[in-house]
Structure formats: structure tokens, C-alpha cells
Coordinates of C-alpha atoms in Angstrom, one line a residue:
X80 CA 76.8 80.8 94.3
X81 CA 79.4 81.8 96.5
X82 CA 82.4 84.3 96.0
X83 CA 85.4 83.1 98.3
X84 CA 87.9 86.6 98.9
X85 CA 91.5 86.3 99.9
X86 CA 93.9 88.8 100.8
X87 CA 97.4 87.5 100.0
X88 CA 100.9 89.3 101.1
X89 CA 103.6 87.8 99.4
X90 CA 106.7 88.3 101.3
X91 CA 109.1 90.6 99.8
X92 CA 110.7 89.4 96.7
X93 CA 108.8 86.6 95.9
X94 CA 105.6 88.0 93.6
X95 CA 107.3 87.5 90.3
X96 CA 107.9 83.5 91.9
X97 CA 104.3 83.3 93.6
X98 CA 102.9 84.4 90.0
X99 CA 105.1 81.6 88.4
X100 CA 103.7 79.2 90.8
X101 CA 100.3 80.7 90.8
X102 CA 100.1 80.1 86.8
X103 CA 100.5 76.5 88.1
X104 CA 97.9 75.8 90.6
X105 CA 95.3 77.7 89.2
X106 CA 94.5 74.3 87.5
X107 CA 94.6 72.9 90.1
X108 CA 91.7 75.1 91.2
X109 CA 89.8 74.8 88.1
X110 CA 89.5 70.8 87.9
X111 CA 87.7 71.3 91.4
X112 CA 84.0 70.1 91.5
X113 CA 81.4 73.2 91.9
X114 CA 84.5 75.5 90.6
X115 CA 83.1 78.0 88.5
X116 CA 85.9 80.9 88.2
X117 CA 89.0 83.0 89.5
X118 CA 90.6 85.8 89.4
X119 CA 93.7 86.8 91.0
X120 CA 94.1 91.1 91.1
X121 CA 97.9 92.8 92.7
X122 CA 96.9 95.7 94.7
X123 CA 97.4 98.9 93.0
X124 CA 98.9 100.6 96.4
X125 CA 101.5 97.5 97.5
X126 CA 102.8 95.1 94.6
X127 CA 103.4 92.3 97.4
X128 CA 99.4 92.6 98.0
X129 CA 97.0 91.1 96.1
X130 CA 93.5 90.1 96.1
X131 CA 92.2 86.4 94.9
X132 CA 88.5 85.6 94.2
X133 CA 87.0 82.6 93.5
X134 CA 83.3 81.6 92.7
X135 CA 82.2 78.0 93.9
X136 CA 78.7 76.8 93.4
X137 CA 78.4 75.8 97.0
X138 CA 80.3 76.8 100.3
X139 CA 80.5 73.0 100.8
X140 CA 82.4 72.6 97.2
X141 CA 84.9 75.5 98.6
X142 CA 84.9 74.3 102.1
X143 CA 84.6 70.5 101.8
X144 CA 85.4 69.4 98.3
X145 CA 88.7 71.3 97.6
X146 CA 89.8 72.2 101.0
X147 CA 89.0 68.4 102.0
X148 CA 90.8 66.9 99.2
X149 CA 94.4 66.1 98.2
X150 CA 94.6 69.0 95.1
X151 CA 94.6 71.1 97.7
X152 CA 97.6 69.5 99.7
X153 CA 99.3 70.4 96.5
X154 CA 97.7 73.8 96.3
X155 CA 99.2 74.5 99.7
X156 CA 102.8 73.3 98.4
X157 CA 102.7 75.3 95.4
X158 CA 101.4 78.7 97.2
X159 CA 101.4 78.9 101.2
X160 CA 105.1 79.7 101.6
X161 CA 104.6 82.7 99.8
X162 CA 102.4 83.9 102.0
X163 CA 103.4 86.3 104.9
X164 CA 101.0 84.9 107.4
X165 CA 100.4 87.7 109.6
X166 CA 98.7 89.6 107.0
X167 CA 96.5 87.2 105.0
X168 CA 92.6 87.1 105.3
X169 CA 89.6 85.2 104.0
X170 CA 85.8 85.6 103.8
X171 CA 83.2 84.0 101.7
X172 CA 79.7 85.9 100.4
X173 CA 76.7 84.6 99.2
X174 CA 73.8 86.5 97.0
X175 CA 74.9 90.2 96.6
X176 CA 72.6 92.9 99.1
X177 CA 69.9 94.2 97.6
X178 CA 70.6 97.8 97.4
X179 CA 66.9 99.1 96.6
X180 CA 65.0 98.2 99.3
X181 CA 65.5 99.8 103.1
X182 CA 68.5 101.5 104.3
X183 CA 68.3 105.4 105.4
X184 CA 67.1 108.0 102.9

């Protein structure tokens, strides 16, 4: 499984019209192949800031299958101009760390 983070600033003004059109492609989202769930958080210390997570089964069905297909042309359209660009990032994780073994005592 793979957990897929984004950090979205939506530029000022627009969250209660990103959530709108959030509400909308989240189904886009969901019909995916290798989707398996989402959440979208706002940031507790900037309301324009918020933090969306999304499990896939396989990098490839984030990275290839959705990114690759035409949902997410429509994706893009629904959600990208929201998005002040200068502050958005993305990383995807694999298996959680195993916090028992190693590391300093």
C-alpha cells in the first residue's frame, strides 16, 4: 500500500469554492483502479492550507493509472486553479518504519 501526501494552499478566498469543487472530484478519485481511500484535513494554523492523503494499492495505480488517465485531466480542471503553486508539495510512502528495532537508546 502506498499513502500519497499533498500539501495544498488555496489562494486566498477560494477554500469555501475549492471545498465545493473538491466534494466533486473526490469521485472522481474513488472510481480509480487500486484506490483504496482519502482524506482531505484544513490546517489548524492557516485555513487556506490543507493537507490531502490518499492510499493506492500500488505507486503504479497513483502514478500511472490515475495520473495517466483522462479522470485525472478532469481532476486537474476541477482543482489545480485553486492551488497557489509556489507552495504545494507531494511525497508518497510505503510500509510505515519499524519503530522497535535500532535507532539510539
Amino acid at each position: 500500500m502506498v499513502l500519497e501526501i499533498a500539501t495544498l494552499q488555496i489562494c486566498p478566498g477560494q477554500t469555501p469554492a475549492f471545498e465545493a469543487a473538491f466534494a466533486q472530484a473526490q469521485r472522481i478519485v474513488a472510481g480509480m483502479g487500486g484506490y483504496v481511500r482519502h482524506e482531505l484535513q484544513r490546517c489548524v494554523e492557516d485555513s487556506h492550507r490543507y493537507a490531502l492523503l490518499i492510499w493506492w494499492e500500488t505507486l503504479e495505480d497513483h502514478t500511472v493509472g490515475f495520473r495517466g488517465s483522462p479522470e485525472y485531466q478532469e481532476w486537474r480542471a476541477l482543482l489545480h486553479h485553486f492551488y497557489d503553486r509556489s507552495r504545494r508539495s507531494s511525497i508518497s510512502c510505503g510500509s510505515p518504519c519499524d519503530r522497535g528495532s535500532g535507532g539510539a537508546g
